[in-house]
Amino acid sequence: MTFATLQARDPVGTWRWDNEDLQKQGVVQNVLVLTRDRGILTGVCSGTAGEIPVSAVSFEGDKLTWSIDVEMRGRPVTTVFSGKLVGGELLGQVIVGTLGEYSWRAGREQEWRFHVKIPDGDEAYVISPMFHFSKLKGGVVGHVNNDGDVFPIKNIVFRDGGTFSFDVDVPVISLKSKFRGQIQGDTAKGIVEYDYGGDTGETDFTAERVP
């Protein structure tokens, strides 16, 4: 596989997708966060209009539908999303009131907890940041969250056979790092090559997928 997917038949989680603005204002990046409270699905959608509560959420079999109400050109517009859950993706259509419709393809955000050995003289300590990945039209995107500090993941490549590589730079501390590893089910391991203000080297990492 080129990107590890979640197989559970459950839409709960964070979904990301992008699309062309119907008003030709460029590409819109969207995030849908679905939760379940006492068996009822609910959520929030974020995009150019900010955070908007979703309504009429339904999940039957493998089909998810939901809607949001926004104001466009001074008028209220109901946008209806419908999609089929296929592994780690939602594939379907979006109907924007009477303005038009377009294909919808959202990728489930996957969370991985990485454990990276940091050399410190003759010893080492371990940091365990969260890595977030999503599959969009243009490929896989991601970011790292380490105790509230967020950094983009660049040059992400997932290959057949489960090998992967990507870069993470932290300019504020002059750190550049390249991760290379192998996914094995819900775990991964590999090597990090780093340049820390001119001090270069490599160290090990392990990771596990967060359910």
Tab-separated table of C-alpha atoms in Angstrom:
chain	number	residue	atom	x	y	z
A	1	MET	CA	0.000	0.000	0.000
A	2	THR	CA	1.126	3.574	-0.582
A	3	PHE	CA	-0.678	5.025	2.419
A	4	ALA	CA	-1.807	3.059	5.466
A	5	THR	CA	-5.594	3.224	5.709
A	6	LEU	CA	-8.037	2.691	8.499
A	7	GLN	CA	-10.417	-0.168	7.797
A	8	ALA	CA	-12.924	0.368	10.618
A	9	ARG	CA	-16.454	1.079	9.414
A	10	ASP	CA	-16.723	4.182	11.574
A	11	PRO	CA	-16.708	7.785	10.317
A	12	VAL	CA	-15.704	9.277	13.689
A	13	GLY	CA	-12.459	11.217	13.384
A	14	THR	CA	-10.887	14.098	11.480
A	15	TRP	CA	-11.319	14.323	7.699
A	16	ARG	CA	-9.548	16.713	5.327
A	17	TRP	CA	-10.118	17.657	1.694
A	18	ASP	CA	-9.625	20.528	-0.715
A	19	ASN	CA	-11.689	21.797	-3.623
A	20	GLU	CA	-11.919	24.626	-6.112
A	21	ASP	CA	-14.010	27.548	-4.862
A	22	LEU	CA	-17.265	27.723	-6.857
A	23	GLN	CA	-16.761	31.498	-6.966
A	24	LYS	CA	-13.278	30.979	-8.493
A	25	GLN	CA	-11.418	32.321	-5.482
A	26	GLY	CA	-8.830	29.541	-5.531
A	27	VAL	CA	-8.483	26.285	-3.599
A	28	VAL	CA	-10.447	25.833	-0.372
A	29	GLN	CA	-8.992	23.623	2.370
A	30	ASN	CA	-11.586	22.000	4.615
A	31	VAL	CA	-11.614	20.006	7.848
A	32	LEU	CA	-14.492	17.934	9.221
A	33	VAL	CA	-14.307	16.656	12.809
A	34	LEU	CA	-16.945	14.031	13.595
A	35	THR	CA	-17.672	12.801	17.117
A	36	ARG	CA	-20.262	10.523	18.670
A	37	ASP	CA	-22.152	11.471	21.837
A	38	ARG	CA	-24.508	8.859	23.306
A	39	GLY	CA	-24.718	7.159	19.943
A	40	ILE	CA	-25.495	10.342	18.007
A	41	LEU	CA	-23.073	11.630	15.366
A	42	THR	CA	-22.254	15.330	15.433
A	43	GLY	CA	-19.398	17.519	14.319
A	44	VAL	CA	-17.867	20.753	13.114
A	45	CYS	CA	-16.689	21.734	9.621
A	46	SER	CA	-13.940	24.329	9.130
A	47	GLY	CA	-13.203	26.175	5.900
A	48	THR	CA	-13.274	29.669	4.456
A	49	ALA	CA	-16.383	30.501	6.522
A	50	GLY	CA	-14.743	29.456	9.794
A	51	GLU	CA	-16.094	26.732	12.074
A	52	ILE	CA	-19.677	25.694	11.321
A	53	PRO	CA	-21.674	23.029	13.197
A	54	VAL	CA	-22.856	20.223	10.927
A	55	SER	CA	-26.440	18.981	10.903
A	56	ALA	CA	-28.517	16.040	9.670
A	57	VAL	CA	-25.590	13.635	10.103
A	58	SER	CA	-26.474	10.107	8.994
A	59	PHE	CA	-24.315	7.000	8.617
A	60	GLU	CA	-25.968	3.858	7.268
A	61	GLY	CA	-23.997	0.911	5.961
A	62	ASP	CA	-20.996	2.651	4.445
A	63	LYS	CA	-22.718	5.911	3.389
A	64	LEU	CA	-22.270	9.188	5.279
A	65	THR	CA	-24.441	12.260	4.688
A	66	TRP	CA	-24.453	15.620	6.450
A	67	SER	CA	-25.066	19.287	5.737
A	68	ILE	CA	-24.010	22.805	6.712
A	69	ASP	CA	-25.844	26.112	6.417
A	70	VAL	CA	-23.818	29.121	5.237
A	71	GLU	CA	-24.445	32.526	3.726
A	72	MET	CA	-23.297	33.087	0.146
A	73	ARG	CA	-23.870	36.283	-1.819
A	74	GLY	CA	-26.060	37.503	0.996
A	75	ARG	CA	-28.375	34.503	0.910
A	76	PRO	CA	-28.613	31.370	3.089
A	77	VAL	CA	-27.375	28.242	1.321
A	78	THR	CA	-27.557	24.633	2.497
A	79	THR	CA	-24.651	22.475	1.362
A	80	VAL	CA	-25.248	18.714	1.448
A	81	PHE	CA	-22.378	16.216	1.530
A	82	SER	CA	-22.800	12.522	0.752
A	83	GLY	CA	-20.009	9.996	0.546
A	84	LYS	CA	-19.127	6.327	0.726
A	85	LEU	CA	-16.583	5.199	3.317
A	86	VAL	CA	-13.857	3.275	1.501
A	87	GLY	CA	-10.982	2.385	3.804
A	88	GLY	CA	-9.460	5.684	4.878
A	89	GLU	CA	-11.382	7.828	2.387
A	90	LEU	CA	-14.848	9.284	1.832
A	91	LEU	CA	-15.856	9.419	-1.842
A	92	GLY	CA	-18.985	11.186	-3.029
A	93	GLN	CA	-20.721	14.392	-4.093
A	94	VAL	CA	-21.383	17.846	-2.652
A	95	ILE	CA	-24.489	19.833	-3.626
A	96	VAL	CA	-24.212	23.569	-2.898
A	97	GLY	CA	-27.828	24.746	-2.865
A	98	THR	CA	-28.754	25.694	-6.441
A	99	LEU	CA	-25.226	26.921	-7.246
A	100	GLY	CA	-23.824	23.598	-8.402
A	101	GLU	CA	-22.182	20.394	-7.293
A	102	TYR	CA	-18.767	18.785	-7.349
A	103	SER	CA	-17.041	15.526	-6.517
A	104	TRP	CA	-15.908	15.079	-2.931
A	105	ARG	CA	-12.925	13.041	-1.785
A	106	ALA	CA	-11.850	13.351	1.832
A	107	GLY	CA	-9.000	11.598	3.610
A	108	ARG	CA	-9.143	10.504	7.238
A	109	GLU	CA	-6.460	12.135	9.357
A	110	GLN	CA	-4.291	9.473	10.914
A	111	GLU	CA	-2.418	10.025	14.148
A	112	TRP	CA	0.886	8.365	14.911
A	113	ARG	CA	2.873	8.649	18.119
A	114	PHE	CA	6.574	8.781	17.278
A	115	HIS	CA	9.317	8.057	19.803
A	116	VAL	CA	12.617	9.643	18.795
A	117	LYS	CA	15.910	9.125	20.606
A	118	ILE	CA	17.717	12.428	21.136
A	119	PRO	CA	21.484	12.096	21.764
A	120	ASP	CA	22.696	14.033	24.821
A	121	GLY	CA	26.381	13.514	25.354
A	122	ASP	CA	26.997	9.896	26.324
A	123	GLU	CA	23.294	9.331	26.983
A	124	ALA	CA	19.993	9.892	25.184
A	125	TYR	CA	16.447	10.883	25.994
A	126	VAL	CA	13.221	10.245	24.093
A	127	ILE	CA	10.640	12.727	22.790
A	128	SER	CA	7.204	11.474	21.697
A	129	PRO	CA	5.455	13.986	19.404
A	130	MET	CA	2.196	13.307	17.547
A	131	PHE	CA	2.381	13.075	13.740
A	132	HIS	CA	-0.826	13.740	11.764
A	133	PHE	CA	-1.293	12.626	8.134
A	134	SER	CA	-4.159	13.160	5.674
A	135	LYS	CA	-4.599	12.102	2.051
A	136	LEU	CA	-5.771	14.911	-0.250
A	137	LYS	CA	-6.081	15.221	-4.038
A	138	GLY	CA	-2.530	16.476	-4.348
A	139	GLY	CA	-1.044	13.746	-2.168
A	140	VAL	CA	-0.390	13.222	1.533
A	141	VAL	CA	-0.065	16.232	3.847
A	142	GLY	CA	0.793	16.367	7.515
A	143	HIS	CA	1.974	18.193	10.585
A	144	VAL	CA	3.731	17.469	13.881
A	145	ASN	CA	2.399	18.500	17.275
A	146	ASN	CA	4.949	18.469	20.086
A	147	ASP	CA	3.428	19.788	23.328
A	148	GLY	CA	1.387	22.376	21.435
A	149	ASP	CA	4.128	23.442	19.005
A	150	VAL	CA	3.019	22.611	15.441
A	151	PHE	CA	5.346	22.176	12.454
A	152	PRO	CA	4.575	21.110	8.857
A	153	ILE	CA	5.722	17.770	7.472
A	154	LYS	CA	7.273	18.200	4.021
A	155	ASN	CA	8.236	15.993	1.063
A	156	ILE	CA	6.015	13.118	2.229
A	157	VAL	CA	6.394	9.899	0.241
A	158	PHE	CA	4.689	6.563	1.019
A	159	ARG	CA	5.840	3.712	-1.225
A	160	ASP	CA	4.608	0.247	-2.124
A	161	GLY	CA	5.804	-2.172	0.516
A	162	GLY	CA	5.244	0.285	3.373
A	163	THR	CA	8.454	2.308	3.216
A	164	PHE	CA	8.187	6.066	3.672
A	165	SER	CA	10.191	9.261	4.008
A	166	PHE	CA	9.480	12.866	4.950
A	167	ASP	CA	11.166	16.004	6.310
A	168	VAL	CA	10.471	18.104	9.400
A	169	ASP	CA	12.202	21.453	9.928
A	170	VAL	CA	12.098	23.549	13.104
A	171	PRO	CA	13.696	26.883	12.120
A	172	VAL	CA	13.428	28.443	15.583
A	173	ILE	CA	16.035	25.978	16.893
A	174	SER	CA	17.872	25.502	13.554
A	175	LEU	CA	16.812	21.851	13.266
A	176	LYS	CA	16.421	19.982	9.982
A	177	SER	CA	15.452	16.309	9.976
A	178	LYS	CA	14.692	13.595	7.428
A	179	PHE	CA	12.747	10.513	8.514
A	180	ARG	CA	13.082	7.186	6.697
A	181	GLY	CA	11.177	4.138	7.859
A	182	GLN	CA	9.040	1.059	7.347
A	183	ILE	CA	5.392	0.550	8.325
A	184	GLN	CA	4.473	-2.852	9.733
A	185	GLY	CA	0.749	-2.944	10.451
A	186	ASP	CA	0.057	-0.407	13.189
A	187	THR	CA	3.727	0.180	14.023
A	188	ALA	CA	6.722	1.685	12.265
A	189	LYS	CA	10.428	2.120	12.833
A	190	GLY	CA	13.354	3.748	11.115
A	191	ILE	CA	16.131	6.325	11.124
A	192	VAL	CA	16.166	10.107	11.477
A	193	GLU	CA	18.985	12.054	9.834
A	194	TYR	CA	19.346	15.442	11.501
A	195	ASP	CA	21.213	18.715	11.232
A	196	TYR	CA	20.980	20.633	14.490
A	197	GLY	CA	22.702	23.973	13.957
A	198	GLY	CA	25.521	22.297	12.052
A	199	ASP	CA	25.737	19.279	14.366
A	200	THR	CA	24.770	16.331	12.148
A	201	GLY	CA	24.028	12.686	12.786
A	202	GLU	CA	21.303	10.067	12.836
A	203	THR	CA	19.172	8.391	15.468
A	204	ASP	CA	16.457	5.735	15.743
A	205	PHE	CA	12.707	6.124	16.006
A	206	THR	CA	9.713	3.880	16.572
A	207	ALA	CA	6.035	4.758	16.119
A	208	GLU	CA	2.558	3.362	16.651
A	209	ARG	CA	-0.765	4.321	15.149
A	210	VAL	CA	-3.189	5.954	17.598
A	211	PRO	CA	-6.651	4.302	17.414
